[in-house]
mmCIF file of C-alpha atoms (C1' of nucleotides) in Angstrom:
data_model
loop_
_atom_site.group_PDB
_atom_site.id
_atom_site.type_symbol
_atom_site.label_atom_id
_atom_site.label_comp_id
_atom_site.label_asym_id
_atom_site.label_seq_id
_atom_site.Cartn_x
_atom_site.Cartn_y
_atom_site.Cartn_z
ATOM 1 C CA MET J 1 0.000 0.000 0.000
ATOM 2 C CA ALA J 2 2.979 2.197 -0.167
ATOM 3 C CA ARG J 3 4.649 3.909 -2.988
ATOM 4 C CA THR J 4 8.034 3.025 -4.261
ATOM 5 C CA PRO J 5 10.583 5.440 -2.893
ATOM 6 C CA SER J 6 11.769 7.900 -5.442
ATOM 7 C CA CYS J 7 13.635 11.162 -5.662
ATOM 8 C CA ASP J 8 12.764 14.254 -7.610
ATOM 9 C CA LYS J 9 15.046 16.644 -9.421
ATOM 10 C CA SER J 10 15.667 18.864 -6.446
ATOM 11 C CA GLY J 11 17.050 15.989 -4.438
ATOM 12 C CA LEU J 12 14.112 15.806 -2.097
ATOM 13 C CA ARG J 13 12.713 12.382 -1.524
ATOM 14 C CA LYS J 14 9.183 11.552 -2.542
ATOM 15 C CA GLY J 15 6.993 8.546 -2.134
ATOM 16 C CA THR J 16 6.912 6.103 0.689
ATOM 17 C CA TRP J 17 8.283 7.168 4.003
ATOM 18 C CA THR J 18 10.839 4.812 5.443
ATOM 19 C CA ALA J 19 10.902 3.746 9.069
ATOM 20 C CA GLU J 20 14.051 5.776 9.572
ATOM 21 C CA GLU J 21 12.424 8.909 8.191
ATOM 22 C CA ASP J 22 9.447 8.329 10.415
ATOM 23 C CA ARG J 23 11.657 8.038 13.420
ATOM 24 C CA LYS J 24 13.502 11.217 12.577
ATOM 25 C CA LEU J 25 10.259 13.103 12.159
ATOM 26 C CA ILE J 26 8.747 11.698 15.320
ATOM 27 C CA ALA J 27 11.852 12.478 17.295
ATOM 28 C CA TYR J 28 12.076 16.003 16.020
ATOM 29 C CA VAL J 29 8.432 16.968 16.321
ATOM 30 C CA THR J 30 8.204 15.306 19.672
ATOM 31 C CA ARG J 31 11.041 17.320 20.993
ATOM 32 C CA TYR J 32 10.808 20.634 19.178
ATOM 33 C CA GLY J 33 7.291 20.809 17.861
ATOM 34 C CA CYS J 34 6.257 21.974 14.429
ATOM 35 C CA TRP J 35 7.556 25.504 14.604
ATOM 36 C CA ASN J 36 7.843 25.780 10.836
ATOM 37 C CA TRP J 37 7.074 22.920 8.505
ATOM 38 C CA ARG J 38 9.140 24.315 5.678
ATOM 39 C CA GLN J 39 12.232 24.636 7.811
ATOM 40 C CA LEU J 40 11.616 21.519 9.820
ATOM 41 C CA PRO J 41 13.046 18.936 7.393
ATOM 42 C CA LYS J 42 16.369 20.728 7.333
ATOM 43 C CA PHE J 43 16.698 20.647 11.076
ATOM 44 C CA ALA J 44 15.315 17.160 11.375
ATOM 45 C CA GLY J 45 17.754 15.779 8.848
ATOM 46 C CA LEU J 46 15.055 14.819 6.384
ATOM 47 C CA ALA J 47 15.360 15.099 2.622
ATOM 48 C CA ARG J 48 11.672 15.874 2.351
ATOM 49 C CA CYS J 49 9.687 18.978 1.652
ATOM 50 C CA GLY J 50 7.914 20.512 4.603
ATOM 51 C CA LYS J 51 4.579 19.784 3.104
ATOM 52 C CA SER J 52 5.351 16.104 2.951
ATOM 53 C CA CYS J 53 6.531 16.140 6.566
ATOM 54 C CA ARG J 54 3.402 17.889 7.704
ATOM 55 C CA LEU J 55 1.168 15.463 5.885
ATOM 56 C CA ARG J 56 3.042 12.466 7.182
ATOM 57 C CA TRP J 57 2.823 13.714 10.736
ATOM 58 C CA LEU J 58 -0.800 14.788 10.643
ATOM 59 C CA ASN J 59 -2.108 11.777 8.791
ATOM 60 C CA TYR J 60 0.033 8.989 10.102
ATOM 61 C CA LEU J 61 2.531 9.646 12.851
ATOM 62 C CA ARG J 62 0.562 11.833 15.221
ATOM 63 C CA PRO J 63 0.074 9.958 18.475
ATOM 64 C CA ASP J 64 -3.656 10.497 18.736
ATOM 65 C CA ILE J 65 -4.407 8.974 15.367
ATOM 66 C CA LYS J 66 -6.940 6.210 15.391
ATOM 67 C CA ARG J 67 -6.540 3.871 12.486
ATOM 68 C CA GLY J 68 -8.277 0.860 11.131
ATOM 69 C CA HIS J 69 -11.908 -0.086 10.888
ATOM 70 C CA PHE J 70 -14.505 2.619 11.114
ATOM 71 C CA THR J 71 -17.235 1.833 13.558
ATOM 72 C CA GLN J 72 -20.850 1.854 12.533
ATOM 73 C CA GLU J 73 -21.334 5.018 14.525
ATOM 74 C CA GLU J 74 -18.441 6.721 12.764
ATOM 75 C CA GLU J 75 -19.771 5.706 9.385
ATOM 76 C CA GLU J 76 -23.198 7.015 10.209
ATOM 77 C CA ILE J 77 -21.682 10.337 11.203
ATOM 78 C CA ILE J 78 -19.724 10.527 7.968
ATOM 79 C CA ILE J 79 -22.737 9.694 5.857
ATOM 80 C CA ARG J 80 -24.961 12.140 7.665
ATOM 81 C CA MET J 81 -22.450 14.974 7.618
ATOM 82 C CA HIS J 82 -21.512 14.383 4.001
ATOM 83 C CA LYS J 83 -25.149 14.587 3.113
ATOM 84 C CA ASN J 84 -25.327 17.975 4.809
ATOM 85 C CA LEU J 85 -21.904 19.411 4.095
ATOM 86 C CA GLY J 86 -20.599 17.683 1.008
ATOM 87 C CA ASN J 87 -16.885 17.086 0.698
ATOM 88 C CA ARG J 88 -15.924 19.107 3.736
ATOM 89 C CA TRP J 89 -13.634 16.391 4.955
ATOM 90 C CA SER J 90 -11.800 18.372 7.563
ATOM 91 C CA ILE J 91 -15.063 19.384 9.213
ATOM 92 C CA ILE J 92 -16.380 15.857 9.083
ATOM 93 C CA ALA J 93 -13.138 14.472 10.452
ATOM 94 C CA ALA J 94 -13.308 16.955 13.309
ATOM 95 C CA GLU J 95 -16.371 15.113 14.541
ATOM 96 C CA LEU J 96 -14.497 11.850 14.582
ATOM 97 C CA PRO J 97 -11.785 11.946 17.241
ATOM 98 C CA GLY J 98 -8.577 10.392 16.032
ATOM 99 C CA ARG J 99 -9.617 10.308 12.404
ATOM 100 C CA THR J 100 -7.943 12.450 9.785
ATOM 101 C CA ASP J 101 -9.618 14.144 6.883
ATOM 102 C CA ASN J 102 -7.539 12.031 4.550
ATOM 103 C CA GLU J 103 -8.695 8.825 6.153
ATOM 104 C CA VAL J 104 -12.312 9.910 6.179
ATOM 105 C CA LYS J 105 -12.023 10.939 2.566
ATOM 106 C CA ASN J 106 -10.455 7.628 1.572
ATOM 107 C CA HIS J 107 -13.048 5.659 3.460
ATOM 108 C CA TRP J 108 -15.797 7.583 1.764
ATOM 109 C CA HIS J 109 -14.442 6.991 -1.713
ATOM 110 C CA THR J 110 -13.615 3.340 -1.185
ATOM 111 C CA SER J 111 -16.584 2.212 0.818
ATOM 112 C CA LEU J 112 -19.269 4.588 1.942
ATOM 113 C CA LYS J 113 -19.889 6.363 -1.334
ATOM 114 C CA ARG J 114 -20.804 3.169 -3.097
ATOM 115 C CA ARG J 115 -22.857 1.986 -0.181
ATOM 116 C CA VAL J 116 -24.852 5.211 -0.062
ATOM 117 C CA GLN J 117 -25.358 5.149 -3.814
ATOM 118 C CA GLN J 118 -26.669 1.600 -3.627
ATOM 119 C CA ASN J 119 -28.926 2.620 -0.813
ATOM 120 C CA GLU J 120 -30.248 5.560 -2.802
ATOM 121 C CA GLU J 121 -30.862 3.340 -5.787
ATOM 122 C CA ALA J 122 -32.671 0.874 -3.586
ATOM 123 C CA LYS J 123 -34.820 3.640 -2.205
ATOM 124 C CA VAL J 124 -35.670 4.849 -5.695
ATOM 125 C CA SER J 125 -36.529 1.321 -6.682
ATOM 126 C CA ASN J 126 -38.687 0.886 -3.614
ATOM 127 C CA SER J 127 -40.417 4.188 -4.149
ATOM 128 C CA LYS J 128 -41.366 3.113 -7.626
ATOM 129 C CA ASN J 129 -42.826 -0.087 -6.286
ATOM 130 C CA GLU J 130 -44.339 1.144 -3.076
ATOM 131 C CA GLY J 131 -45.090 4.769 -3.638
ATOM 132 C CA PRO J 132 -43.670 7.982 -2.166
ATOM 133 C CA THR J 133 -44.048 7.050 1.505
ATOM 134 C CA SER J 134 -41.201 4.552 1.604
ATOM 135 C CA GLY J 135 -38.381 7.022 2.096
ATOM 136 C CA ASN J 136 -37.255 7.639 5.619
ATOM 137 C CA GLY J 137 -34.618 10.324 5.139
ATOM 138 C CA ILE J 138 -30.990 10.411 6.194
ATOM 139 C CA GLY J 139 -31.511 8.711 9.480
ATOM 140 C CA SER J 140 -32.743 5.582 7.795
ATOM 141 C CA LEU J 141 -29.649 4.997 5.725
ATOM 142 C CA GLN J 142 -28.561 1.431 6.029
ATOM 143 C CA VAL J 143 -25.042 0.997 7.275
ATOM 144 C CA THR J 144 -23.516 -2.393 6.826
ATOM 145 C CA PRO J 145 -22.617 -3.828 10.203
ATOM 146 C CA PRO J 146 -18.938 -4.409 10.779
ATOM 147 C CA ALA J 147 -17.548 -7.771 9.907
ATOM 148 C CA THR J 148 -16.947 -10.288 12.636
ATOM 149 C CA SER J 149 -13.295 -9.420 12.745
ATOM 150 C CA GLN J 150 -14.216 -5.804 13.275
ATOM 151 C CA ILE J 151 -16.585 -6.590 16.070
ATOM 152 C CA SER J 152 -13.951 -8.556 17.839
ATOM 153 C CA ASP J 153 -11.775 -5.477 17.755
ATOM 154 C CA SER J 154 -14.304 -3.155 19.240
ATOM 155 C CA THR J 155 -11.779 -0.487 20.107
ATOM 156 C CA GLY J 156 -10.768 -0.134 16.486
ATOM 157 C CA ALA J 157 -7.428 -1.059 15.102
ATOM 158 C CA LEU J 158 -5.201 1.794 16.024
ATOM 159 C CA SER J 159 -1.987 2.930 14.495
ATOM 160 C CA PRO J 160 1.273 1.379 15.622
ATOM 161 C CA PHE J 161 1.635 4.501 17.696
ATOM 162 C CA SER J 162 -1.704 4.342 19.349
ATOM 163 C CA SER J 163 -2.550 0.718 19.206
ATOM 164 C CA SER J 164 -3.681 0.328 22.734
ATOM 165 C CA SER J 165 -6.462 1.750 24.754
ATOM 166 C CA GLU J 166 -3.879 3.563 26.823
ATOM 167 C CA PHE J 167 -4.424 6.620 24.699
ATOM 168 C CA SER J 168 -7.932 6.960 25.860
ATOM 169 C CA CYS J 169 -6.782 7.494 29.400
ATOM 170 C CA ILE J 170 -3.734 9.639 28.867
ATOM 171 C CA SER J 171 -2.594 11.647 31.805
ATOM 172 C CA SER J 172 -0.935 14.934 31.118
ATOM 173 C CA ASP J 173 0.335 15.797 34.521
ATOM 174 C CA LEU J 174 4.057 15.340 34.533
ATOM 175 C CA ASN J 175 4.130 15.900 38.244
ATOM 176 C CA THR J 176 2.062 12.844 38.819
ATOM 177 C CA THR J 177 3.528 10.614 36.202
ATOM 178 C CA SER J 178 6.923 9.948 37.625
ATOM 179 C CA SER J 179 5.899 6.400 38.063
ATOM 180 C CA SER J 180 9.075 5.281 36.444
ATOM 181 C CA ASN J 181 11.040 6.902 39.248
ATOM 182 C CA GLU J 182 13.869 7.200 36.807
ATOM 183 C CA LYS J 183 15.993 10.283 37.033
ATOM 184 C CA LEU J 184 18.274 10.522 34.090
ATOM 185 C CA VAL J 185 21.048 13.006 33.787
ATOM 186 C CA PHE J 186 22.087 14.118 30.341
ATOM 187 C CA GLU J 187 25.575 15.153 29.607
ATOM 188 C CA ASP J 188 24.910 16.569 26.194
ATOM 189 C CA ASP J 189 22.331 16.989 23.484
ATOM 190 C CA PHE J 190 22.625 13.517 22.123
ATOM 191 C CA ASP J 191 22.356 11.814 25.430
ATOM 192 C CA PHE J 192 18.906 13.262 25.634
ATOM 193 C CA LEU J 193 18.088 11.681 22.321
ATOM 194 C CA ASP J 194 19.568 8.396 23.378
ATOM 195 C CA ALA J 195 17.517 8.458 26.506
ATOM 196 C CA PHE J 196 14.475 9.323 24.498
ATOM 197 C CA ALA J 197 15.063 6.348 22.301
ATOM 198 C CA GLU J 198 15.417 4.021 25.236
ATOM 199 C CA HIS J 199 11.951 4.989 26.302
ATOM 200 C CA VAL J 200 10.351 5.135 22.924
ATOM 201 C CA ASN J 201 8.734 1.760 23.336
ATOM 202 C CA GLU J 202 7.446 2.424 26.750
ATOM 203 C CA LYS J 203 5.171 5.220 27.808
ATOM 204 C CA PHE J 204 6.256 8.288 25.949
ATOM 205 C CA TRP J 205 2.914 9.403 24.634
ATOM 206 C CA SER J 206 1.146 8.492 27.786
ATOM 207 C CA GLU J 207 2.531 11.602 29.388
ATOM 208 C CA LEU J 208 1.252 13.924 26.739
ATOM 209 C CA GLN J 209 -2.296 15.037 26.345
ATOM 210 C CA ILE J 210 -3.146 16.521 23.035
ATOM 211 C CA ASP J 211 -6.380 18.231 22.204
ATOM 212 C CA ALA J 212 -8.395 17.986 19.009
ATOM 213 C CA ASN J 213 -6.202 20.592 17.385
ATOM 214 C CA GLY J 214 -3.092 18.722 18.274
ATOM 215 C CA ALA J 215 -1.988 21.206 20.899
ATOM 216 C CA LEU J 216 -0.437 20.161 24.127
ATOM 217 C CA GLN J 217 -2.705 20.652 27.061
ATOM 218 C CA ASN J 218 -0.082 20.473 29.721
ATOM 219 C CA GLN J 219 1.596 23.769 30.359
ATOM 220 C CA ASP J 220 4.530 22.244 32.162
ATOM 221 C CA THR J 221 5.277 20.088 29.187
ATOM 222 C CA THR J 222 5.072 23.027 26.836
ATOM 223 C CA GLN J 223 7.475 25.003 28.943
ATOM 224 C CA ILE J 224 9.850 22.120 29.028
ATOM 225 C CA LEU J 225 9.775 21.755 25.289
ATOM 226 C CA ASP J 226 10.158 25.492 24.892
ATOM 227 C CA ALA J 227 13.219 25.407 26.984
ATOM 228 C CA CYS J 228 14.878 22.597 25.122
ATOM 229 C CA ALA J 229 13.952 23.738 21.651
ATOM 230 C CA LEU J 230 16.730 24.059 19.162
ATOM 231 C CA SER J 231 17.443 27.427 17.667
ATOM 232 C CA PRO J 232 18.067 27.695 13.937
ATOM 233 C CA ASN J 233 20.841 30.104 14.828
ATOM 234 C CA GLN J 234 23.008 27.190 15.708
ATOM 235 C CA SER J 235 26.290 26.970 13.952
ATOM 236 C CA SER J 236 26.487 24.765 10.922
ATOM 237 C CA SER J 237 28.649 22.304 12.769
ATOM 238 C CA GLN J 238 26.033 22.065 15.446
ATOM 239 C CA SER J 239 23.361 21.522 12.859
ATOM 240 C CA LEU J 240 25.398 18.886 11.140
ATOM 241 C CA ALA J 241 26.029 17.114 14.362
ATOM 242 C CA LEU J 242 22.376 17.298 15.148
ATOM 243 C CA ASP J 243 21.436 15.883 11.772
ATOM 244 C CA ASN J 244 23.735 12.962 12.309
ATOM 245 C CA ALA J 245 22.454 12.386 15.771
ATOM 246 C CA LEU J 246 18.845 12.568 14.745
ATOM 247 C CA GLY J 247 19.547 10.172 11.983
ATOM 248 C CA ASN J 248 21.157 7.612 14.173
ATOM 249 C CA PHE J 249 20.077 7.992 17.717
ATOM 250 C CA LEU J 250 17.095 5.750 17.581
ATOM 251 C CA ASP J 251 18.873 3.159 15.507
ATOM 252 C CA ALA J 252 21.461 2.864 18.194
ATOM 253 C CA ASN J 253 19.076 2.535 21.052
ATOM 254 C CA THR J 254 15.781 1.078 20.036
ATOM 255 C CA ASP J 255 14.810 -2.461 19.494
ATOM 256 C CA PRO J 256 17.193 -3.947 16.945
ATOM 257 C CA THR J 257 14.372 -5.184 14.757
ATOM 258 C CA ILE J 258 12.613 -2.350 13.034
ATOM 259 C CA ASP J 259 9.515 -4.363 12.404
ATOM 260 C CA ASN J 260 9.219 -5.079 16.048
ATOM 261 C CA PHE J 261 9.879 -1.469 16.901
ATOM 262 C CA TRP J 262 7.086 -0.210 14.688
ATOM 263 C CA GLY J 263 4.792 -2.964 15.724
ATOM 264 C CA GLN J 264 4.863 -1.856 19.306
ATOM 265 C CA PRO J 265 2.423 0.653 20.695
ATOM 266 C CA TYR J 266 4.100 4.013 20.460
ATOM 267 C CA VAL J 267 4.080 4.718 24.118
ATOM 268 C CA THR J 268 6.949 5.748 26.277
ATOM 269 C CA ASP J 269 7.757 7.776 29.318
ATOM 270 C CA THR J 270 8.760 11.416 29.290
ATOM 271 C CA SER J 271 8.783 11.873 32.979
ATOM 272 C CA PHE J 272 12.524 11.705 32.787
ATOM 273 C CA ALA J 273 12.481 14.775 30.584
ATOM 274 C CA ALA J 274 10.769 16.922 33.145
ATOM 275 C CA GLU J 275 13.347 16.054 35.702
ATOM 276 C CA SER J 276 16.393 16.197 33.558
ATOM 277 C CA GLU J 277 19.145 18.677 34.159
ATOM 278 C CA TYR J 278 19.462 18.830 30.439
ATOM 279 C CA PHE J 279 16.791 21.416 30.206
ATOM 280 C CA SER J 280 18.528 23.823 32.468
ATOM 281 C CA ILE J 281 21.949 23.199 31.005
ATOM 282 C CA GLY J 282 21.412 22.986 27.290
ATOM 283 C CA TYR J 283 19.364 26.095 26.756
ATOM 284 C CA ASP J 284 21.015 29.358 25.833
ATOM 285 C CA ALA J 285 18.357 31.941 26.600
ATOM 286 C CA ASP J 286 20.261 34.813 25.023
ATOM 287 C CA LEU J 287 20.803 32.996 21.799
ATOM 288 C CA TRP J 288 17.268 31.851 21.846
ATOM 289 C CA SER J 289 15.846 35.330 22.230
ATOM 290 C CA GLN J 290 17.646 36.461 19.092
ATOM 291 C CA SER J 291 15.614 34.280 16.853
ATOM 292 C CA ASP J 292 12.668 35.939 15.171
ATOM 293 C CA LEU J 293 11.331 32.532 14.354
ATOM 294 C CA TYR J 294 10.690 31.845 17.962
ATOM 295 C CA ASP J 295 8.929 34.987 18.984
ATOM 296 C CA GLU J 296 5.722 33.092 19.252
ATOM 297 C CA PRO J 297 5.131 30.463 21.874
ATOM 298 C CA PHE J 298 5.826 26.997 20.690
ATOM 299 C CA CYS J 299 2.972 24.966 19.401
ATOM 300 C CA LEU J 300 3.755 21.329 19.729
ATOM 301 C CA PHE J 301 2.054 19.327 16.973
ATOM 302 C "C1'" DA T 1 0.642 -20.531 -11.649
ATOM 303 C "C1'" DA T 2 -0.291 -16.479 -14.142
ATOM 304 C "C1'" DC T 3 -2.996 -12.817 -15.252
ATOM 305 C "C1'" DC T 4 -6.234 -9.243 -14.395
ATOM 306 C "C1'" DG T 5 -9.439 -6.220 -12.095
ATOM 307 C "C1'" DT T 6 -10.584 -4.097 -7.879
ATOM 308 C "C1'" DC T 7 -9.723 -2.341 -3.392
ATOM 309 C "C1'" DA T 8 -7.493 0.332 0.178
ATOM 310 C "C1'" DC T 9 -4.893 3.987 1.396
ATOM 311 C "C1'" DA T 10 -0.528 6.650 1.577
ATOM 312 C "C1'" DA T 11 1.107 10.413 -0.627
ATOM 313 C "C1'" DC T 12 1.305 14.159 -3.987
ATOM 314 C "C1'" DC T 13 -0.428 18.322 -6.197
ATOM 315 C "C1'" DG T 14 -2.591 22.629 -6.806
ATOM 316 C "C1'" DC T 15 -5.497 25.985 -5.038
ATOM 317 C "C1'" DA T 16 -7.493 28.533 -1.078
ATOM 318 C "C1'" DT T 17 -6.984 30.846 3.073
ATOM 319 C "C1'" DG T 18 -4.898 33.303 6.873
ATOM 320 C "C1'" DC T 19 -1.609 36.324 8.577
ATOM 321 C "C1'" DG T 20 2.152 39.396 9.228
ATOM 322 C "C1'" DA T 21 5.213 42.880 7.133
ATOM 323 C "C1'" DC R 1 -4.115 47.673 0.421
ATOM 324 C "C1'" DT R 2 -0.791 44.589 -1.376
ATOM 325 C "C1'" DC R 3 2.484 41.106 -1.292
ATOM 326 C "C1'" DG R 4 4.733 37.005 0.161
ATOM 327 C "C1'" DC R 5 4.910 33.138 2.961
ATOM 328 C "C1'" DA R 6 3.078 29.251 5.665
ATOM 329 C "C1'" DT R 7 -0.455 26.269 6.316
ATOM 330 C "C1'" DG R 8 -4.890 23.966 5.329
ATOM 331 C "C1'" DC R 9 -7.880 21.592 2.318
ATOM 332 C "C1'" DG R 10 -9.767 18.654 -1.207
ATOM 333 C "C1'" DG R 11 -8.973 16.169 -5.538
ATOM 334 C "C1'" DT R 12 -6.262 12.909 -7.579
ATOM 335 C "C1'" DT R 13 -2.733 9.494 -8.366
ATOM 336 C "C1'" DG R 14 0.261 5.525 -7.609
ATOM 337 C "C1'" DT R 15 1.177 1.204 -5.665
ATOM 338 C "C1'" DG R 16 0.815 -3.127 -3.058
ATOM 339 C "C1'" DA R 17 -2.570 -6.473 -1.567
ATOM 340 C "C1'" DC R 18 -6.008 -9.462 -2.650
ATOM 341 C "C1'" DG R 19 -9.474 -12.187 -4.813
ATOM 342 C "C1'" DG R 20 -11.472 -14.124 -8.977
ATOM 343 C "C1'" DT R 21 -10.827 -16.394 -13.338
#
DNA sequence: AACCGTCACAACCGCATGCGA
DNA sequence: CTCGCATGCGGTTGTGACGGT
């Protein structure tokens, strides 16, 4: 279901995202947020256009994405709203927590559209046979019940990054989530990344609560991420080092089998981040304040 | 086993919109 | 008001999977 990787004339990659690219994007957005999609790939060490990064994050990598089978209730909402609004996919998707406009749109074109058309045809046929009183309106639209396999997975098949029900009970309070009791001390930038990678299979996302717009709800977390954010004013050598680190840090620390890594629920623990000395050591406030790009508060995701 | 048509969906593209200078 | 840039949105395409013949 993926495209063959390719490369366009400008040297930017197109097509299927590799696991390594995903990890780079996740690591970068997780840590620094999406301060500027166009600039992001450069700092994240990705040979992708910003648009592609944004799309990949919003439609696939975001932690609150719900993937897999649409429930009957979700399908009814889509059908009803499409009837009223037409192809306003983003608005329709907004009514379906965890669903993206792209996914809703795809589901409509591949499944619901045909089903609704058949239903309409059936109604027309019935009306011819039974007269004008047979129509019941939108609410009567027949929605095919989910298959047995779908029923057995009543929570919906979630993305590799949200594949457990843990997301439905995310706690955002870093002060109360130090369950891991781990206090890690980071000696430099890359140790943070290494530590991040060590926890990437555990409970990372469980510490973050993200609203419908993808914004962090926990102020403490936002402040932390503000403080550790990387300035584009870094020297080129710093940027280069960062690129290398971002490209390799997870490889060096995560599960050796990529398939296994991506098959795991994307949940890890960030409580260590809140307690780390890294955030008070690695942040140059003066340098930071010089950057016009960062005048606005960070918006993670 | 090979071929072919269809399905599902990730990803791309172009246009629209919002916003700050 | 205009312009340029960043982001959002919806249409469309490309590709692997899968089932039927």
